[in-house]
Short mmCIF file of C-alpha atoms in Angstrom, two decimals:
data_model
loop_
_atom_site.label_atom_id
_atom_site.label_comp_id
_atom_site.label_asym_id
_atom_site.label_seq_id
_atom_site.Cartn_x
_atom_site.Cartn_y
_atom_site.Cartn_z
CA MET A 737 0.00 0.00 0.00
CA LEU A 738 2.75 2.38 0.95
CA ASN A 739 4.58 1.72 -2.32
CA LYS A 740 1.44 2.39 -4.24
CA VAL A 741 0.93 5.66 -2.41
CA SER A 742 4.43 6.89 -3.04
CA LEU A 743 4.26 5.86 -6.69
CA LEU A 744 1.01 7.72 -7.10
CA THR A 745 2.40 10.75 -5.35
CA PHE A 746 5.32 10.70 -7.69
CA LEU A 747 3.18 10.45 -10.80
CA ILE A 748 0.84 13.21 -9.77
CA SER A 749 3.47 15.57 -8.54
CA LEU A 750 5.32 14.98 -11.80
CA SER A 751 2.35 16.00 -13.89
CA PHE A 752 1.67 19.03 -11.75
CA SER A 753 5.26 20.12 -11.59
CA LEU A 754 5.25 20.14 -15.39
CA VAL A 755 2.40 22.62 -15.24
CA VAL A 756 4.18 24.66 -12.62
CA PHE A 757 7.44 24.74 -14.50
CA SER A 758 5.86 25.69 -17.80
CA GLY A 759 4.14 28.58 -16.02
CA GLU A 760 7.28 29.72 -14.26
CA ASN A 761 9.32 29.65 -17.44
CA GLN A 762 6.80 31.82 -19.19
CA SER A 763 6.67 34.38 -16.41
CA SER A 764 10.43 34.77 -16.35
CA GLU A 765 10.45 35.58 -20.07
CA ASP A 766 7.80 38.30 -20.20
CA LYS A 767 6.90 39.79 -16.84
CA GLY A 768 3.13 39.47 -17.43
CA PHE A 769 0.57 38.00 -15.05
CA ASN A 770 1.21 34.36 -14.17
CA PRO A 771 -1.98 32.72 -12.88
CA THR A 772 -0.45 29.35 -12.01
CA PRO A 773 0.70 30.10 -8.44
CA HIS A 774 -2.65 31.71 -7.64
CA ILE A 775 -4.58 28.72 -8.93
CA LEU A 776 -2.36 26.20 -7.20
CA HIS A 777 -2.58 28.24 -4.01
CA HIS A 778 -6.36 28.08 -4.23
CA ILE A 779 -6.65 24.34 -4.75
CA ALA A 780 -3.95 23.51 -2.20
CA ASP A 781 -4.39 23.06 1.52
CA SER A 782 -2.99 25.74 3.86
CA TYR A 783 -2.43 26.47 7.54
CA GLU A 784 -4.62 29.55 7.53
CA TRP A 785 -8.01 30.26 6.01
CA HIS A 786 -7.29 32.97 3.50
CA LEU A 787 -10.30 35.22 2.87
CA TRP A 788 -9.14 38.20 0.77
CA GLY A 789 -6.05 40.37 0.38
CA LYS A 790 -4.13 40.14 3.63
CA VAL A 791 -7.15 38.96 5.66
CA SER A 792 -7.08 35.39 6.81
CA ILE A 793 -8.36 33.33 9.73
CA PRO A 794 -5.53 31.70 11.71
CA LEU A 795 -5.97 27.99 12.36
CA PRO A 796 -4.40 25.83 15.05
CA VAL A 797 -1.13 24.10 14.21
CA ILE A 798 -0.62 20.79 16.01
CA LEU A 799 2.82 19.24 15.73
CA TYR A 800 4.18 16.13 17.32
CA THR A 801 7.94 16.19 17.24
CA GLU A 802 9.99 13.48 18.94
CA GLY A 803 7.67 13.07 21.90
CA HIS A 804 6.75 16.74 22.23
CA LEU A 805 3.33 18.09 21.33
CA ASP A 806 3.49 21.68 20.09
CA VAL A 807 0.23 23.57 19.61
CA PHE A 808 0.04 27.18 18.44
CA MET A 809 -1.95 29.35 16.04
CA SER A 810 -0.81 29.61 12.45
CA SER A 811 -0.77 33.41 12.76
CA LYS A 812 2.59 33.05 14.53
CA PHE A 813 4.16 32.24 11.18
CA HIS A 814 3.03 35.67 9.90
CA HIS A 815 2.05 34.18 6.52
CA GLY A 816 5.23 32.11 6.39
CA GLU A 817 7.57 35.05 6.98
CA SER A 818 8.71 34.19 10.50
CA LYS A 819 9.83 31.10 12.37
CA VAL A 820 8.22 29.65 15.48
CA THR A 821 10.47 28.42 18.25
CA LYS A 822 9.28 25.94 20.89
CA ASP A 823 12.07 24.95 23.31
CA ASP A 824 14.71 23.41 21.06
CA ARG A 825 12.39 23.04 18.08
CA VAL A 826 12.29 25.70 15.39
CA TYR A 827 9.48 25.49 12.81
CA LYS A 828 9.20 27.30 9.53
CA ILE A 829 7.02 27.07 6.45
CA ASP A 830 8.90 25.80 3.45
CA HIS A 831 6.94 25.45 0.19
CA HIS A 832 3.61 25.40 2.03
CA HIS A 833 4.80 22.71 4.44
CA ILE A 834 5.90 23.00 8.03
CA VAL A 835 9.41 21.69 8.58
CA GLU A 836 11.76 21.61 11.54
CA GLU A 837 15.01 23.48 11.04
CA ASN A 838 17.18 20.76 12.57
CA ASN A 839 15.59 18.06 10.41
CA LYS A 840 13.67 16.48 13.27
CA GLN A 841 10.81 14.14 12.30
CA VAL A 842 7.55 16.13 12.55
CA MET A 843 4.13 14.52 12.73
CA ASN A 844 1.85 17.25 11.43
CA LEU A 845 -1.69 17.03 12.82
CA SER A 846 -2.61 20.65 12.20
CA ILE A 847 -6.17 21.76 11.72
CA THR A 848 -5.57 22.98 8.20
CA LYS A 849 -8.02 24.83 6.00
CA ASN A 850 -9.30 21.51 4.63
CA VAL A 851 -9.72 19.99 8.11
CA ALA A 852 -11.52 23.10 9.33
CA SER A 853 -13.76 23.10 6.28
CA MET A 854 -14.45 19.41 6.75
CA ILE A 855 -15.40 19.97 10.40
CA LEU A 856 -17.69 22.79 9.29
CA SER A 857 -19.32 20.59 6.66
CA VAL A 858 -19.78 17.76 9.17
CA LEU A 859 -21.39 20.13 11.68
CA LEU A 860 -23.64 21.39 8.89
CA LEU A 861 -24.58 17.82 8.01
CA PHE A 862 -25.30 17.04 11.66
CA PHE A 863 -27.51 20.09 11.88
CA ILE A 864 -29.40 19.44 8.63
CA LEU A 865 -29.84 15.69 8.95
CA ILE A 866 -30.59 15.52 12.67
CA LYS A 867 -33.09 18.33 12.20
CA THR A 868 -34.65 16.31 9.39
CA SER A 869 -34.78 13.16 11.48
CA ARG A 870 -36.48 15.14 14.27
CA SER A 871 -39.28 16.12 11.93
CA TYR A 872 -40.19 12.45 11.63
CA THR A 873 -41.28 12.36 15.27
CA HIS A 874 -44.55 14.00 14.28
CA LYS A 875 -45.85 10.96 12.56
CA LYS A 876 -48.44 10.66 9.86
CA VAL A 877 -47.73 14.10 8.44
CA ALA A 878 -46.67 14.61 4.83
CA PRO A 879 -43.00 15.73 4.55
CA LYS A 880 -42.41 19.46 4.12
CA GLY A 881 -39.55 21.94 3.99
CA LEU A 882 -36.07 20.50 4.46
CA GLN A 883 -37.52 17.06 4.99
CA ALA A 884 -39.36 17.20 1.67
CA PHE A 885 -36.11 18.08 -0.09
CA LEU A 886 -33.90 15.51 1.63
CA GLU A 887 -36.26 12.57 1.83
CA PRO A 888 -36.42 11.92 -1.94
CA LEU A 889 -32.62 12.31 -2.06
CA ILE A 890 -32.08 9.85 0.80
CA LEU A 891 -34.59 7.40 -0.64
CA PHE A 892 -33.08 7.76 -4.12
CA VAL A 893 -29.64 6.90 -2.74
CA ARG A 894 -31.00 4.00 -0.73
CA ASP A 895 -33.42 2.51 -3.25
CA ASP A 896 -31.89 3.30 -6.62
CA ILE A 897 -28.20 3.24 -5.79
CA ILE A 898 -27.75 0.95 -2.82
CA LYS A 899 -30.65 -1.50 -2.95
CA SER A 900 -30.60 -2.03 -6.70
CA ASN A 901 -26.83 -2.63 -6.85
CA ILE A 902 -26.13 -4.61 -3.70
CA GLY A 903 -29.31 -6.60 -3.53
CA PRO A 904 -30.86 -8.27 -0.51
CA LYS A 905 -27.80 -7.79 1.74
CA HIS A 906 -27.76 -4.01 1.35
CA GLU A 907 -28.77 -3.18 4.96
CA LYS A 908 -25.21 -3.39 6.31
CA TYR A 909 -23.81 -0.93 3.75
CA THR A 910 -26.66 1.58 3.61
CA MET A 911 -25.33 3.73 6.46
CA PHE A 912 -21.83 3.99 5.00
CA LEU A 913 -22.96 4.74 1.45
CA LEU A 914 -25.53 7.32 2.54
CA THR A 915 -22.89 9.03 4.67
CA VAL A 916 -20.37 9.00 1.81
CA PHE A 917 -22.92 10.48 -0.57
CA PHE A 918 -23.87 13.36 1.69
CA PHE A 919 -20.29 13.97 2.83
CA ILE A 920 -19.06 14.29 -0.76
CA LEU A 921 -22.10 16.28 -1.84
CA ILE A 922 -21.88 18.89 0.90
CA ASN A 923 -18.12 19.29 0.51
CA ASN A 924 -18.46 19.59 -3.27
CA LEU A 925 -21.08 22.29 -2.82
CA LEU A 926 -19.23 24.10 -0.04
CA GLY A 927 -16.11 24.02 -2.24
CA LEU A 928 -17.98 26.11 -4.79
CA THR A 929 -18.60 28.97 -2.37
CA PRO A 930 -16.08 31.82 -2.60
CA GLY A 931 -13.15 31.53 -0.21
CA ALA A 932 -13.97 27.93 0.67
CA ALA A 933 -11.55 25.04 0.86
CA ASN A 934 -11.14 22.44 -1.86
CA VAL A 935 -11.86 19.41 0.34
CA THR A 936 -13.12 16.82 -2.14
CA GLY A 937 -10.51 18.06 -4.61
CA ASN A 938 -7.81 16.94 -2.23
CA ILE A 939 -6.31 13.54 -2.91
CA SER A 940 -5.80 12.74 0.78
CA VAL A 941 -9.51 13.13 1.44
CA THR A 942 -10.60 11.09 -1.58
CA PHE A 943 -7.94 8.54 -0.62
CA VAL A 944 -9.56 8.05 2.79
CA LEU A 945 -13.02 7.74 1.26
CA SER A 946 -11.91 5.17 -1.29
CA LEU A 947 -9.94 3.37 1.43
CA PHE A 948 -13.18 2.98 3.38
CA THR A 949 -14.80 1.46 0.29
CA PHE A 950 -11.77 -0.78 -0.27
CA ILE A 951 -11.81 -2.05 3.32
CA ILE A 952 -15.55 -2.68 3.20
CA ILE A 953 -15.25 -4.58 -0.09
CA THR A 954 -12.36 -6.67 1.25
CA ILE A 955 -14.02 -7.47 4.56
CA SER A 956 -17.43 -8.34 3.15
CA ALA A 957 -16.27 -10.18 0.01
CA ASN A 958 -17.55 -13.75 -0.18
CA LYS A 959 -15.89 -16.91 -1.41
CA GLY A 960 -16.98 -16.33 -4.98
CA TYR A 961 -15.16 -13.00 -5.09
CA TRP A 962 -11.82 -14.51 -4.06
CA LYS A 963 -12.34 -17.52 -6.33
CA HIS A 964 -12.81 -15.12 -9.23
CA LEU A 965 -9.34 -13.71 -8.59
CA VAL A 966 -7.39 -16.96 -8.70
CA LYS A 967 -9.60 -18.75 -11.18
CA PRO A 968 -11.63 -16.44 -13.41
CA PRO A 969 -14.48 -18.58 -14.75
CA GLY A 970 -14.68 -19.24 -18.48
CA THR A 971 -11.04 -18.37 -19.07
CA PRO A 972 -8.99 -20.73 -21.26
CA LEU A 973 -6.02 -22.22 -19.41
CA PRO A 974 -3.29 -20.48 -21.49
CA LEU A 975 -4.78 -17.10 -20.63
CA LEU A 976 -4.65 -17.64 -16.87
CA PRO A 977 -1.11 -16.27 -16.38
CA ILE A 978 -2.35 -13.00 -17.85
CA MET A 979 -5.82 -12.97 -16.36
CA ILE A 980 -4.88 -13.65 -12.73
CA PRO A 981 -2.57 -10.63 -12.39
CA ILE A 982 -5.17 -8.49 -14.15
CA GLU A 983 -7.90 -9.65 -11.77
CA ILE A 984 -5.72 -9.03 -8.72
CA PHE A 985 -4.70 -5.65 -10.10
CA GLY A 986 -8.39 -4.90 -10.58
CA VAL A 987 -8.97 -5.22 -6.84
CA PHE A 988 -6.82 -2.13 -6.34
CA THR A 989 -7.73 -0.19 -9.47
CA LYS A 990 -11.38 -0.02 -8.42
CA PRO A 991 -10.86 2.11 -5.29
CA PHE A 992 -7.93 3.84 -6.99
CA ALA A 993 -10.23 4.96 -9.80
CA LEU A 994 -12.75 6.16 -7.22
CA MET A 995 -10.06 8.26 -5.55
CA ILE A 996 -8.70 9.79 -8.75
CA ARG A 997 -12.09 10.41 -10.33
CA LEU A 998 -13.45 12.50 -7.48
CA PHE A 999 -10.19 14.36 -6.89
CA ALA A 1000 -9.62 15.12 -10.57
CA ASN A 1001 -13.19 16.18 -11.32
CA ILE A 1002 -13.43 18.63 -8.46
CA THR A 1003 -9.91 19.98 -8.84
CA ALA A 1004 -10.35 20.37 -12.60
CA GLY A 1005 -13.54 22.36 -12.05
CA HIS A 1006 -11.76 24.71 -9.66
CA ILE A 1007 -8.82 25.12 -12.03
CA ILE A 1008 -11.11 25.91 -14.98
CA ILE A 1009 -13.01 28.57 -13.05
CA PHE A 1010 -9.80 30.16 -11.81
CA SER A 1011 -8.19 30.01 -15.23
CA LEU A 1012 -11.17 31.76 -16.79
CA ILE A 1013 -11.04 34.49 -14.15
CA SER A 1014 -7.28 34.75 -14.61
CA LEU A 1015 -7.85 35.42 -18.31
CA ILE A 1016 -8.89 38.96 -17.35
CA PHE A 1017 -5.59 39.61 -15.58
CA VAL A 1018 -3.57 37.90 -18.27
CA ALA A 1019 -5.24 40.08 -20.91
CA SER A 1020 -4.70 43.24 -18.91
CA ASN A 1021 -1.09 42.23 -18.35
CA ASN A 1022 -1.50 42.55 -14.59
CA GLY A 1023 -3.17 45.95 -14.77
CA ALA A 1024 -0.92 47.49 -17.41
CA ASN A 1025 -3.56 47.32 -20.12
CA ALA A 1026 -6.88 48.15 -18.49
CA ILE A 1027 -8.89 48.31 -21.74
CA ALA A 1028 -7.93 44.78 -22.73
CA GLY A 1029 -8.80 43.57 -19.25
CA TRP A 1030 -12.22 45.23 -19.27
CA SER A 1031 -13.02 43.94 -22.74
CA VAL A 1032 -12.17 40.35 -21.80
CA ALA A 1033 -14.00 40.56 -18.48
CA PRO A 1034 -17.64 40.13 -19.72
CA ILE A 1035 -16.76 37.08 -21.82
CA SER A 1036 -14.73 35.63 -18.99
CA VAL A 1037 -17.53 36.19 -16.47
CA LEU A 1038 -20.05 34.57 -18.81
CA PHE A 1039 -17.84 31.54 -19.20
CA VAL A 1040 -17.24 31.36 -15.44
CA LEU A 1041 -20.98 31.48 -14.85
CA PHE A 1042 -21.50 28.69 -17.36
CA ILE A 1043 -18.76 26.52 -15.83
CA PHE A 1044 -20.04 27.31 -12.35
CA LEU A 1045 -23.49 25.94 -13.23
CA ILE A 1046 -21.84 22.86 -14.65
CA GLU A 1047 -19.85 22.54 -11.43
CA ILE A 1048 -23.08 22.48 -9.42
CA LEU A 1049 -24.20 19.60 -11.61
CA VAL A 1050 -20.79 17.96 -11.20
CA ALA A 1051 -21.05 18.32 -7.41
CA PHE A 1052 -24.18 16.15 -7.44
CA LEU A 1053 -22.90 13.90 -10.21
CA GLN A 1054 -19.61 13.05 -8.53
CA ALA A 1055 -21.29 12.32 -5.20
CA TYR A 1056 -23.68 10.08 -7.13
CA ILE A 1057 -20.93 8.35 -9.10
CA PHE A 1058 -18.73 7.71 -6.07
CA THR A 1059 -21.68 6.22 -4.18
CA LEU A 1060 -22.96 4.29 -7.19
CA LEU A 1061 -19.59 2.73 -8.01
CA SER A 1062 -18.93 1.91 -4.35
CA ALA A 1063 -22.30 0.19 -4.26
CA VAL A 1064 -21.57 -1.65 -7.51
CA PHE A 1065 -18.19 -2.85 -6.24
CA ILE A 1066 -19.66 -3.95 -2.90
CA GLY A 1067 -22.48 -5.63 -4.80
CA LEU A 1068 -19.98 -7.54 -6.95
CA ALA A 1069 -18.14 -8.66 -3.83
CA VAL A 1070 -21.19 -9.90 -1.91
CA LYS A 1071 -23.45 -11.25 -4.65
CA GLU A 1072 -24.22 -14.95 -4.79
CA GLU A 1073 -22.77 -16.83 -7.72
CA SER A 1074 -25.40 -17.38 -10.34
CA HIS A 1075 -23.40 -19.52 -12.74
CA MET B 1241 2.00 20.03 -3.77
CA ILE B 1242 -0.58 17.36 -4.65
CA SER B 1243 0.77 14.74 -2.33
CA PHE B 1244 -0.60 12.57 0.40
CA ASP B 1245 -0.69 14.53 3.62
CA PRO B 1246 -0.64 12.11 6.59
CA GLY B 1247 -2.16 14.70 8.93
CA LEU B 1248 -5.07 15.31 6.57
CA ILE B 1249 -5.53 11.58 6.06
CA ILE B 1250 -5.72 11.04 9.84
CA TRP B 1251 -8.12 13.96 10.33
CA THR B 1252 -10.32 12.85 7.43
CA THR B 1253 -10.48 9.33 8.87
CA ILE B 1254 -11.40 10.62 12.33
CA ILE B 1255 -13.95 13.13 11.06
CA PHE B 1256 -15.53 10.74 8.60
CA THR B 1257 -15.77 7.95 11.18
CA LEU B 1258 -17.38 10.36 13.62
CA LEU B 1259 -19.80 11.50 10.93
CA LEU B 1260 -20.62 7.89 10.09
CA VAL B 1261 -21.29 6.94 13.71
CA VAL B 1262 -23.35 10.02 14.57
CA LEU B 1263 -25.40 10.03 11.38
CA LYS B 1264 -26.03 6.30 11.67
CA LYS B 1265 -27.45 6.69 15.15
CA PHE B 1266 -29.19 10.06 14.92
CA ALA B 1267 -30.10 10.47 11.27
CA TRP B 1268 -30.19 7.43 9.00
CA LYS B 1269 -31.74 4.96 11.42
CA PRO B 1270 -34.59 7.22 12.61
CA ILE B 1271 -35.22 8.61 9.11
CA LEU B 1272 -35.21 5.27 7.30
CA HIS B 1273 -37.17 3.65 10.11
CA ALA B 1274 -39.81 6.38 10.00
CA VAL B 1275 -39.98 6.29 6.20
CA ASP B 1276 -40.33 2.51 6.13
CA GLU B 1277 -42.95 2.68 8.84
CA ARG B 1278 -44.85 5.30 6.90
CA ASN B 1279 -44.58 3.27 3.70
CA GLN B 1280 -45.95 0.28 5.58
CA LEU B 1281 -48.77 2.43 6.92
CA ILE B 1282 -49.59 3.73 3.45
CA LYS B 1283 -49.51 0.20 2.06
CA GLU B 1284 -51.81 -1.06 4.79
CA SER B 1285 -54.14 1.89 4.40
CA LEU B 1286 -54.37 1.27 0.67
CA GLN B 1287 -55.10 -2.38 1.27
CA GLU B 1288 -57.74 -1.47 3.82
CA ALA B 1289 -59.29 1.01 1.43
CA GLU B 1290 -59.31 -1.63 -1.29
CA LYS B 1291 -60.93 -4.09 1.11
CA ALA B 1292 -63.52 -1.51 2.18
CA ARG B 1293 -64.26 -0.77 -1.45
CA THR B 1294 -64.76 -4.46 -2.20
CA GLU B 1295 -66.99 -4.80 0.83
CA MET B 1296 -68.89 -1.72 -0.21
CA SER B 1297 -69.45 -3.03 -3.72
CA GLU B 1298 -70.48 -6.39 -2.30
CA LEU B 1299 -72.88 -4.61 0.00
CA THR B 1300 -74.28 -2.58 -2.88
CA ALA B 1301 -74.71 -5.73 -4.94
CA ASN B 1302 -76.46 -7.35 -1.99
CA ASN B 1303 -78.72 -4.35 -1.55
CA GLU B 1304 -79.50 -4.43 -5.23
CA LYS B 1305 -80.40 -8.07 -4.94
CA ILE B 1306 -82.58 -7.47 -1.93
CA MET B 1307 -84.26 -4.57 -3.66
CA THR B 1308 -84.95 -6.67 -6.74
CA GLN B 1309 -86.32 -9.44 -4.57
CA ALA B 1310 -88.48 -6.99 -2.65
CA ARG B 1311 -89.77 -5.48 -5.84
CA ALA B 1312 -90.63 -8.90 -7.21
CA ASP B 1313 -92.33 -9.79 -3.93
CA ARG B 1314 -94.29 -6.59 -4.00
CA ASP B 1315 -95.35 -7.24 -7.60
CA VAL B 1316 -96.53 -10.71 -6.69
CA LEU B 1317 -98.39 -9.40 -3.67
CA LEU B 1318 -99.98 -6.63 -5.67
CA LYS B 1319 -100.99 -9.06 -8.35
CA GLU B 1320 -102.51 -11.38 -5.79
CA ALA B 1321 -104.34 -8.50 -4.16
CA ARG B 1322 -105.64 -7.31 -7.48
CA ASP B 1323 -106.83 -10.77 -8.39
CA MET B 1324 -108.50 -11.13 -5.04
CA LYS B 1325 -110.16 -7.78 -5.42
CA ASN B 1326 -111.41 -8.68 -8.86
CA GLU B 1327 -112.70 -11.96 -7.56
CA ILE B 1328 -114.44 -10.31 -4.64
CA ILE B 1329 -115.96 -7.72 -6.89
CA ALA B 1330 -117.08 -10.39 -9.32
CA GLN B 1331 -118.55 -12.41 -6.52
CA ALA B 1332 -120.29 -9.41 -5.03
CA LYS B 1333 -121.64 -8.47 -8.39
CA GLU B 1334 -122.97 -11.92 -8.99
CA GLN B 1335 -124.52 -12.03 -5.57
CA ALA B 1336 -126.08 -8.65 -6.07
CA ASN B 1337 -127.37 -9.70 -9.45
CA ASN B 1338 -128.85 -12.81 -8.00
CA GLU B 1339 -130.39 -10.89 -5.16
CA ALA B 1340 -131.75 -8.26 -7.51
CA GLU B 1341 -133.13 -10.89 -9.79
CA LYS B 1342 -134.76 -12.61 -6.88
CA LEU B 1343 -136.22 -9.32 -5.70
CA VAL B 1344 -137.44 -8.42 -9.11
CA SER B 1345 -138.98 -11.81 -9.69
CA SER B 1346 -140.70 -11.82 -6.33
CA ALA B 1347 -141.88 -8.27 -6.99
CA ARG B 1348 -143.13 -9.32 -10.36
CA GLU B 1349 -144.96 -12.30 -8.80
CA GLN B 1350 -146.50 -10.10 -6.19
CA ILE B 1351 -147.51 -7.59 -8.82
CA SER B 1352 -149.09 -10.30 -10.91
CA ASN B 1353 -150.80 -11.69 -7.83
CA GLU B 1354 -152.10 -8.27 -6.92
CA LYS B 1355 -153.14 -7.76 -10.50
CA MET B 1356 -154.99 -11.03 -10.54
CA LYS B 1357 -156.66 -10.13 -7.26
CA ALA B 1358 -157.57 -6.70 -8.57
CA LEU B 1359 -158.86 -8.17 -11.82
CA THR B 1360 -160.96 -10.75 -9.99
CA GLU B 1361 -162.39 -8.07 -7.77
CA LEU B 1362 -163.02 -5.86 -10.75
CA LYS B 1363 -164.72 -8.75 -12.58
CA ASN B 1364 -166.84 -9.44 -9.58
CA GLN B 1365 -167.78 -5.78 -9.24
CA VAL B 1366 -168.43 -5.49 -12.97
CA ALA B 1367 -170.56 -8.62 -12.74
CA ASP B 1368 -172.45 -7.21 -9.79
CA LEU B 1369 -172.86 -3.90 -11.53
CA SER B 1370 -173.99 -5.60 -14.71
CA ILE B 1371 -176.47 -7.70 -12.86
CA GLU B 1372 -177.72 -4.63 -11.07
CA MET B 1373 -177.97 -2.68 -14.29
CA ALA B 1374 -179.48 -5.63 -16.05
CA GLU B 1375 -182.04 -5.87 -13.30
CA LYS B 1376 -182.79 -2.23 -13.68
CA VAL B 1377 -182.89 -2.36 -17.48
CA LEU B 1378 -184.98 -5.48 -17.39
CA ALA B 1379 -187.21 -3.98 -14.92
CA ALA B 1380 -187.59 -0.93 -17.11
CA GLU B 1381 -187.95 -2.89 -20.30
CA LEU B 1382 -190.39 -5.42 -19.00
CA LYS B 1383 -192.89 -2.86 -17.95
CA ASP B 1384 -194.24 -2.84 -21.43
CA ALA B 1385 -195.59 -6.10 -23.00
CA GLU B 1386 -194.85 -5.05 -26.51
CA LYS B 1387 -191.40 -4.53 -25.88
CA GLN B 1388 -191.07 -7.88 -24.18
CA LYS B 1389 -192.31 -9.58 -27.21
CA GLU B 1390 -190.00 -7.74 -29.53
CA LEU B 1391 -187.13 -8.59 -27.32
CA VAL B 1392 -187.91 -12.24 -27.27
CA SER B 1393 -188.20 -12.36 -30.97
CA LYS B 1394 -185.04 -10.52 -31.47
CA ALA B 1395 -183.23 -12.84 -29.16
CA LEU B 1396 -184.54 -15.76 -31.04
CA ARG B 1397 -183.37 -14.21 -34.29
CA ASP B 1398 -180.02 -13.63 -32.97
CA ASN B 1399 -179.69 -17.14 -31.73
CA ASN B 1400 -180.51 -18.56 -35.10
#
C-alpha cells in the first residue's frame, strides 16, 4: 500500500510540476501575469483560512515532534515570513509545508483549512440531517420543507443506488454509502462557495473515502469473489497467467479509480473557473492594459458562470458516481454466484 | 504540492468515522425507520381502502339483490291483491245480481198476484154492476108487454 501511495504521489506531482514549470518559465520571459501560483494556491491546503487580500483566519497548528506536542496558532508564522520556536524546536514554512530546522521528524496534525472546512461541513450535516430526522417524530404528516427536499434524495440513494446494486444484503452498507454520498455532496457544494476550501478536490480526502470502500469490499467479500481472482471462470487455461494478475490488479484499481475520479473532477472544475477568471488579468497584463482587461471581463464572467453551473451539476454527479460505483463494487463482492 | 498529507488523512479518517457513527445513530436509522414505517402504513391503508371498497361493492350488490327481490315480492303481492279484489268484486256483483233478480222476480210475482186479485175483484164488481144494471134495465124494459115480445123475438133471431 505504501509503495502504491508513493508511486502515485510521484506520478501526480510529476504531472503538476510540469504545469508549474511551464508557467514559471513563461513568467520569467515576459513579466506578465502568471496565474499558475494563484490557482495552485487556491486548490492547495494551507495552515490559515485565506479570505481576501491580507485577511485570513488563523488555524491551530498541532505538531508532534519526537515526543513533544506543540500547539500554536498559524498566525505566529506571519504568513510564512517568520519562524516559530518551541524549546529546542524551530518550525518554519517551506513550500507550504511545516518543517523543523534541525531536520527532526515532525508529525503534522494541524487543523488545516481543509480539516476546518471538513469539520464545518460535518457540523452542517449534523444540523441538517438531525433536524430532518427530528421532523419524523410528528408521525403521519406529509413531509415538508427541508424534509421534503432531503427525503427523496435519501430514498433515491438507498433505493436506486444501494438497494438495486447490492441486492438483498444491502442493509449493512446503507449507512456507510448514505454518509459517503452526503459527505461528498456537501463538501463539493461548499467548495464552490467563494473563499472555501477544496476538500473533495484533495487527494488525501478522496484517498480516505476510497480506502473505506476498499476495506468494506475486502471485509465483506464472499468466497466467490476470491475464487474469481485466482480462477476467473470461463477463461482458457493459457490465458490464466495474464488474467490472474489483471484480476488481482483490478482489486486495487477499483478504489484507486474512485479516488482519482473524485479528486480530478473537483480539482479540474476549480482550475477551470480560476483560469477563466485569470484570463482577465492575463489580458490586462497585470493591470498594465486596463482596456484589454475590461473587454475580456464580460466574456470571462459569462464563461465562469457557465462553468459554475456545470460545477453544481458535477457536485451532485460526482457524489452520485462515487456512491454508485462503491455500491456496484460492494455488490460484486457480496453477490451470490449465479453460474 | 498534490501529495498525500498524513495529517489530513488522519483527520479525514477521524472526522468521517465520527460522521458515520453520529449520522447512523441520529439520522439514518430514525429517518429510514420512519420512512419505512410510513410506507408500511400507506400500504396497509391502501389495502384497507381496497378491502372496504370491495366490501362496499359487495354490499351494494347485496342491496341491489334485496331490492330486486323486494320489488318482485311486491309485484306478486300486488298481483294477488288485485286478483282477489277482482274476484271479490265479481262475486259481489254476482250475488247482487242474484239478489236483484230474486227481488225483481218476487216483486213481479207479487204484482201479478195483486193484478190477478184486482182483476178478480173488478170482474166481480163489474158482474155485480152488470147484474144490477141488467135488473134495472130489465125492470124498465119489462114494464111494457110489446117490448117484451120484440125482445124475445129478437133474441130468437139472434140465436138462429
